[in-house]
């Protein structure tokens, strides 16, 4: 059984993430969506458990049933490679939107392989129509009352709208 981990902050999940995970689930037997508990970038807008819940909802809402059945969602703390070992995963999936993503992704892939040579990195080019998307931009737009309905699933858009004043 080929198991892949798709790690990230996912604060919040966007259509770009859903594109990557659904394409990965067409390749691997199981993809574990791994939500980092404490992203270093900034304090998360959505607490970990809410991110996990929202991602599960988004997958069930947006992915075909056979694809959704091959995706699990979990939170994790610590190293991605340790989480991979716990889950028996030998692949880490990441999305590449543009050349600007490449440098940091290459650095992470090489570092992870140094730490765990049995875990390899697999990259999916984010679909062109989603390649401009980022969770940070989505949060900023929502904070100013902008329309993010083409960027995130409905359950995420409504949650963001509900808390945009607090951002
Ligand atoms: O969505 P993000 O913030 O780009 O995801 C980054 C993430 C979670 C993949 C990366 O920060 C990570 O793997 N963090 C866990 C700690 C770890 O393993 N650090 C070493 C990575 S080389």
PDB file of C-alpha atoms and ligand atoms in Angstrom:
ATOM      1  CA  UNK A   1       0.000   0.000   0.000  1.00  0.00           C
ATOM      2  CA  UNK A   2       1.488   3.344  -1.081  1.00  0.00           C
ATOM      3  CA  UNK A   3       0.821   5.984   1.575  1.00  0.00           C
ATOM      4  CA  UNK A   4       1.599   9.686   1.140  1.00  0.00           C
ATOM      5  CA  UNK A   5       1.460  12.528   3.637  1.00  0.00           C
ATOM      6  CA  UNK A   6       0.360  15.970   2.465  1.00  0.00           C
ATOM      7  CA  UNK A   7       1.666  18.328   5.193  1.00  0.00           C
ATOM      8  CA  UNK A   8       0.944  22.014   5.596  1.00  0.00           C
ATOM      9  CA  UNK A   9      -0.541  24.812   7.632  1.00  0.00           C
ATOM     10  CA  UNK A  10      -3.788  24.919   5.650  1.00  0.00           C
ATOM     11  CA  UNK A  11      -4.954  28.057   7.446  1.00  0.00           C
ATOM     12  CA  UNK A  12      -7.309  27.941   5.641  1.00  0.00           C
ATOM     13  CA  UNK A  13      -7.545  25.240   2.983  1.00  0.00           C
ATOM     14  CA  UNK A  14      -7.958  26.662  -0.544  1.00  0.00           C
ATOM     15  CA  UNK A  15      -9.102  25.210  -3.861  1.00  0.00           C
ATOM     16  CA  UNK A  16      -5.379  24.934  -4.696  1.00  0.00           C
ATOM     17  CA  UNK A  17      -4.825  22.488  -1.810  1.00  0.00           C
ATOM     18  CA  UNK A  18      -7.927  20.526  -2.816  1.00  0.00           C
ATOM     19  CA  UNK A  19      -6.630  20.271  -6.377  1.00  0.00           C
ATOM     20  CA  UNK A  20      -3.280  18.907  -5.181  1.00  0.00           C
ATOM     21  CA  UNK A  21      -4.712  16.410  -2.681  1.00  0.00           C
ATOM     22  CA  UNK A  22      -7.323  15.046  -5.070  1.00  0.00           C
ATOM     23  CA  UNK A  23      -4.702  14.495  -7.773  1.00  0.00           C
ATOM     24  CA  UNK A  24      -2.420  12.826  -5.219  1.00  0.00           C
ATOM     25  CA  UNK A  25      -5.280  10.565  -4.130  1.00  0.00           C
ATOM     26  CA  UNK A  26      -5.604   9.400  -7.737  1.00  0.00           C
ATOM     27  CA  UNK A  27      -1.978   8.202  -7.571  1.00  0.00           C
ATOM     28  CA  UNK A  28      -1.557   6.864  -4.008  1.00  0.00           C
ATOM     29  CA  UNK A  29      -3.667   4.318  -2.113  1.00  0.00           C
ATOM     30  CA  UNK A  30      -3.979   6.691   0.830  1.00  0.00           C
ATOM     31  CA  UNK A  31      -3.141  10.367   1.300  1.00  0.00           C
ATOM     32  CA  UNK A  32      -2.989  11.696   4.848  1.00  0.00           C
ATOM     33  CA  UNK A  33      -3.727  15.420   4.954  1.00  0.00           C
ATOM     34  CA  UNK A  34      -1.419  16.454   7.820  1.00  0.00           C
ATOM     35  CA  UNK A  35      -2.309  19.744   9.495  1.00  0.00           C
ATOM     36  CA  UNK A  36       0.589  21.328  11.369  1.00  0.00           C
ATOM     37  CA  UNK A  37      -0.497  22.251  14.886  1.00  0.00           C
ATOM     38  CA  UNK A  38       1.594  25.401  15.244  1.00  0.00           C
ATOM     39  CA  UNK A  39       2.562  27.002  11.949  1.00  0.00           C
ATOM     40  CA  UNK A  40       5.602  29.238  12.481  1.00  0.00           C
ATOM     41  CA  UNK A  41       4.402  31.871  10.030  1.00  0.00           C
ATOM     42  CA  UNK A  42       1.843  33.474  12.369  1.00  0.00           C
ATOM     43  CA  UNK A  43      -0.853  32.615  14.875  1.00  0.00           C
ATOM     44  CA  UNK A  44      -3.419  30.547  12.943  1.00  0.00           C
ATOM     45  CA  UNK A  45      -6.837  32.051  12.249  1.00  0.00           C
ATOM     46  CA  UNK A  46      -8.437  28.641  12.638  1.00  0.00           C
ATOM     47  CA  UNK A  47      -7.511  26.501  15.655  1.00  0.00           C
ATOM     48  CA  UNK A  48      -6.082  23.085  14.746  1.00  0.00           C
ATOM     49  CA  UNK A  49      -9.222  21.046  15.401  1.00  0.00           C
ATOM     50  CA  UNK A  50     -11.309  23.467  13.371  1.00  0.00           C
ATOM     51  CA  UNK A  51      -8.824  23.272  10.469  1.00  0.00           C
ATOM     52  CA  UNK A  52      -9.073  19.466  10.542  1.00  0.00           C
ATOM     53  CA  UNK A  53     -12.890  19.610  10.606  1.00  0.00           C
ATOM     54  CA  UNK A  54     -13.095  22.212   7.827  1.00  0.00           C
ATOM     55  CA  UNK A  55     -10.692  20.222   5.613  1.00  0.00           C
ATOM     56  CA  UNK A  56     -12.707  17.025   6.051  1.00  0.00           C
ATOM     57  CA  UNK A  57     -15.895  18.915   5.191  1.00  0.00           C
ATOM     58  CA  UNK A  58     -14.256  20.512   2.150  1.00  0.00           C
ATOM     59  CA  UNK A  59     -12.996  17.165   0.837  1.00  0.00           C
ATOM     60  CA  UNK A  60     -16.400  15.525   1.242  1.00  0.00           C
ATOM     61  CA  UNK A  61     -18.048  18.570  -0.365  1.00  0.00           C
ATOM     62  CA  UNK A  62     -15.713  18.988  -3.335  1.00  0.00           C
ATOM     63  CA  UNK A  63     -14.035  15.650  -4.197  1.00  0.00           C
ATOM     64  CA  UNK A  64     -15.602  12.651  -5.940  1.00  0.00           C
ATOM     65  CA  UNK A  65     -16.535   9.918  -3.426  1.00  0.00           C
ATOM     66  CA  UNK A  66     -13.858   7.438  -4.532  1.00  0.00           C
ATOM     67  CA  UNK A  67     -11.156  10.119  -4.162  1.00  0.00           C
ATOM     68  CA  UNK A  68     -12.494  11.377  -0.808  1.00  0.00           C
ATOM     69  CA  UNK A  69     -12.408   7.782   0.505  1.00  0.00           C
ATOM     70  CA  UNK A  70      -8.638   7.682  -0.027  1.00  0.00           C
ATOM     71  CA  UNK A  71      -7.967  10.879   1.963  1.00  0.00           C
ATOM     72  CA  UNK A  72      -7.627  11.042   5.752  1.00  0.00           C
ATOM     73  CA  UNK A  73      -7.196  14.259   7.733  1.00  0.00           C
ATOM     74  CA  UNK A  74      -5.113  14.501  10.899  1.00  0.00           C
ATOM     75  CA  UNK A  75      -3.180  17.095  12.853  1.00  0.00           C
ATOM     76  CA  UNK A  76       0.467  16.676  13.786  1.00  0.00           C
ATOM     77  CA  UNK A  77       3.140  18.372  15.817  1.00  0.00           C
ATOM     78  CA  UNK A  78       6.891  17.967  15.358  1.00  0.00           C
ATOM     79  CA  UNK A  79       8.730  16.800  12.257  1.00  0.00           C
ATOM     80  CA  UNK A  80       6.902  15.849   9.093  1.00  0.00           C
ATOM     81  CA  UNK A  81       9.185  12.830   8.612  1.00  0.00           C
ATOM     82  CA  UNK A  82       8.334  11.544  12.113  1.00  0.00           C
ATOM     83  CA  UNK A  83       4.657  11.817  11.253  1.00  0.00           C
ATOM     84  CA  UNK A  84       5.342   9.944   7.993  1.00  0.00           C
ATOM     85  CA  UNK A  85       6.998   7.132   9.946  1.00  0.00           C
ATOM     86  CA  UNK A  86       4.101   6.955  12.402  1.00  0.00           C
ATOM     87  CA  UNK A  87       1.670   6.643   9.499  1.00  0.00           C
ATOM     88  CA  UNK A  88       3.849   4.262   7.460  1.00  0.00           C
ATOM     89  CA  UNK A  89       4.059   6.838   4.658  1.00  0.00           C
ATOM     90  CA  UNK A  90       6.987   6.776   2.238  1.00  0.00           C
ATOM     91  CA  UNK A  91       6.029   9.889   0.266  1.00  0.00           C
ATOM     92  CA  UNK A  92       5.506  13.551   1.075  1.00  0.00           C
ATOM     93  CA  UNK A  93       3.250  15.401  -1.352  1.00  0.00           C
ATOM     94  CA  UNK A  94       3.569  19.134  -1.932  1.00  0.00           C
ATOM     95  CA  UNK A  95       2.127  21.514  -4.505  1.00  0.00           C
ATOM     96  CA  UNK A  96       4.208  23.848  -6.656  1.00  0.00           C
ATOM     97  CA  UNK A  97       2.413  26.978  -7.815  1.00  0.00           C
ATOM     98  CA  UNK A  98       5.265  28.863  -9.412  1.00  0.00           C
ATOM     99  CA  UNK A  99       9.040  28.977  -9.626  1.00  0.00           C
ATOM    100  CA  UNK A 100       9.022  31.049  -6.424  1.00  0.00           C
ATOM    101  CA  UNK A 101       7.876  27.960  -4.493  1.00  0.00           C
ATOM    102  CA  UNK A 102      10.698  25.851  -5.856  1.00  0.00           C
ATOM    103  CA  UNK A 103      13.600  27.019  -3.731  1.00  0.00           C
ATOM    104  CA  UNK A 104      12.009  26.469  -0.333  1.00  0.00           C
ATOM    105  CA  UNK A 105      10.385  23.215  -1.465  1.00  0.00           C
ATOM    106  CA  UNK A 106      13.699  21.891  -2.738  1.00  0.00           C
ATOM    107  CA  UNK A 107      15.349  22.798   0.564  1.00  0.00           C
ATOM    108  CA  UNK A 108      12.602  21.022   2.545  1.00  0.00           C
ATOM    109  CA  UNK A 109      12.697  17.955   0.280  1.00  0.00           C
ATOM    110  CA  UNK A 110      16.475  17.562   0.613  1.00  0.00           C
ATOM    111  CA  UNK A 111      16.322  18.125   4.380  1.00  0.00           C
ATOM    112  CA  UNK A 112      13.531  15.602   4.823  1.00  0.00           C
ATOM    113  CA  UNK A 113      15.450  13.012   2.800  1.00  0.00           C
ATOM    114  CA  UNK A 114      18.528  13.602   4.911  1.00  0.00           C
ATOM    115  CA  UNK A 115      16.423  12.966   8.016  1.00  0.00           C
ATOM    116  CA  UNK A 116      14.493  10.052   6.518  1.00  0.00           C
ATOM    117  CA  UNK A 117      15.976   8.606   3.306  1.00  0.00           C
ATOM    118  CA  UNK A 118      13.022   6.231   2.966  1.00  0.00           C
ATOM    119  CA  UNK A 119      10.609   9.156   2.549  1.00  0.00           C
ATOM    120  CA  UNK A 120      10.606  10.717  -0.898  1.00  0.00           C
ATOM    121  CA  UNK A 121       9.017  13.969  -2.070  1.00  0.00           C
ATOM    122  CA  UNK A 122       6.471  14.095  -4.879  1.00  0.00           C
ATOM    123  CA  UNK A 123       5.351  17.423  -6.355  1.00  0.00           C
ATOM    124  CA  UNK A 124       2.171  18.282  -8.188  1.00  0.00           C
ATOM    125  CA  UNK A 125       1.956  21.454 -10.252  1.00  0.00           C
ATOM    126  CA  UNK A 126      -1.049  23.286  -8.851  1.00  0.00           C
ATOM    127  CA  UNK A 127      -3.677  23.702 -11.563  1.00  0.00           C
ATOM    128  CA  UNK A 128      -3.173  26.936 -13.493  1.00  0.00           C
ATOM    129  CA  UNK A 129      -6.514  28.370 -12.395  1.00  0.00           C
ATOM    130  CA  UNK A 130      -5.449  28.040  -8.737  1.00  0.00           C
ATOM    131  CA  UNK A 131      -1.783  28.920  -9.097  1.00  0.00           C
ATOM    132  CA  UNK A 132      -2.282  32.505  -7.852  1.00  0.00           C
ATOM    133  CA  UNK A 133      -3.887  31.344  -4.594  1.00  0.00           C
ATOM    134  CA  UNK A 134      -2.398  31.513  -1.136  1.00  0.00           C
ATOM    135  CA  UNK A 135      -3.949  31.102   2.301  1.00  0.00           C
ATOM    136  CA  UNK A 136      -2.388  34.399   3.418  1.00  0.00           C
ATOM    137  CA  UNK A 137      -3.997  36.348   0.591  1.00  0.00           C
ATOM    138  CA  UNK A 138      -7.342  34.669   1.228  1.00  0.00           C
ATOM    139  CA  UNK A 139      -7.183  35.747   4.889  1.00  0.00           C
ATOM    140  CA  UNK A 140      -6.273  39.301   3.946  1.00  0.00           C
ATOM    141  CA  UNK A 141      -9.088  39.591   1.405  1.00  0.00           C
ATOM    142  CA  UNK A 142     -11.608  38.134   3.865  1.00  0.00           C
ATOM    143  CA  UNK A 143     -10.381  40.472   6.607  1.00  0.00           C
ATOM    144  CA  UNK A 144     -11.341  43.440   4.447  1.00  0.00           C
ATOM    145  CA  UNK A 145     -14.706  41.948   3.543  1.00  0.00           C
ATOM    146  CA  UNK A 146     -13.669  40.833   0.025  1.00  0.00           C
ATOM    147  CA  UNK A 147     -15.230  37.932  -1.857  1.00  0.00           C
ATOM    148  CA  UNK A 148     -13.210  34.712  -1.499  1.00  0.00           C
ATOM    149  CA  UNK A 149     -15.879  32.381  -2.856  1.00  0.00           C
ATOM    150  CA  UNK A 150     -13.790  31.479  -5.920  1.00  0.00           C
ATOM    151  CA  UNK A 151     -10.749  30.706  -3.780  1.00  0.00           C
ATOM    152  CA  UNK A 152     -12.011  28.530  -0.941  1.00  0.00           C
ATOM    153  CA  UNK A 153     -14.844  26.015  -0.433  1.00  0.00           C
ATOM    154  CA  UNK A 154     -18.187  27.430   0.824  1.00  0.00           C
ATOM    155  CA  UNK A 155     -17.732  26.173   4.393  1.00  0.00           C
ATOM    156  CA  UNK A 156     -14.395  28.024   4.612  1.00  0.00           C
ATOM    157  CA  UNK A 157     -15.769  31.205   3.027  1.00  0.00           C
ATOM    158  CA  UNK A 158     -18.629  31.400   5.514  1.00  0.00           C
ATOM    159  CA  UNK A 159     -16.344  30.770   8.498  1.00  0.00           C
ATOM    160  CA  UNK A 160     -13.937  33.477   7.295  1.00  0.00           C
ATOM    161  CA  UNK A 161     -16.767  35.943   6.780  1.00  0.00           C
ATOM    162  CA  UNK A 162     -17.937  35.267  10.320  1.00  0.00           C
ATOM    163  CA  UNK A 163     -14.622  36.241  11.817  1.00  0.00           C
ATOM    164  CA  UNK A 164     -13.233  38.781   9.372  1.00  0.00           C
ATOM    165  CA  UNK A 165     -13.593  41.628  11.857  1.00  0.00           C
ATOM    166  CA  UNK A 166     -11.302  39.856  14.303  1.00  0.00           C
ATOM    167  CA  UNK A 167      -8.421  39.397  11.857  1.00  0.00           C
TER     168      UNK A 167
HETATM  169  O1  LIG B   1       1.706  25.110   4.425  1.00  0.00           O
HETATM  170  P1  LIG B   1       3.134  25.381   4.761  1.00  0.00           P
HETATM  171  O2  LIG B   1       3.220  26.325   5.922  1.00  0.00           O
HETATM  172  O3  LIG B   1       3.947  25.823   3.580  1.00  0.00           O
HETATM  173  O4  LIG B   1       3.770  23.972   5.249  1.00  0.00           O
HETATM  174  C1  LIG B   1       5.088  23.893   5.746  1.00  0.00           C
HETATM  175  C2  LIG B   1       5.313  22.528   6.410  1.00  0.00           C
HETATM  176  C3  LIG B   1       4.250  22.238   7.442  1.00  0.00           C
HETATM  177  C4  LIG B   1       5.278  21.439   5.368  1.00  0.00           C
HETATM  178  C5  LIG B   1       6.735  22.561   7.065  1.00  0.00           C
HETATM  179  O5  LIG B   1       6.866  23.712   7.825  1.00  0.00           O
HETATM  180  C6  LIG B   1       6.975  21.346   7.944  1.00  0.00           C
HETATM  181  O6  LIG B   1       7.182  20.247   7.447  1.00  0.00           O
HETATM  182  N1  LIG B   1       6.893  21.560   9.274  1.00  0.00           N
HETATM  183  C7  LIG B   1       7.052  20.506  10.271  1.00  0.00           C
HETATM  184  C8  LIG B   1       8.420  20.588  10.957  1.00  0.00           C
HETATM  185  C9  LIG B   1       9.473  19.978  10.061  1.00  0.00           C
HETATM  186  O7  LIG B   1       9.413  18.830   9.686  1.00  0.00           O
HETATM  187  N2  LIG B   1      10.460  20.819   9.717  1.00  0.00           N
HETATM  188  C10 LIG B   1      11.517  20.427   8.826  1.00  0.00           C
HETATM  189  C11 LIG B   1      11.058  20.588   7.390  1.00  0.00           C
HETATM  190  S1  LIG B   1      12.384  20.371   6.300  1.00  0.00           S
END
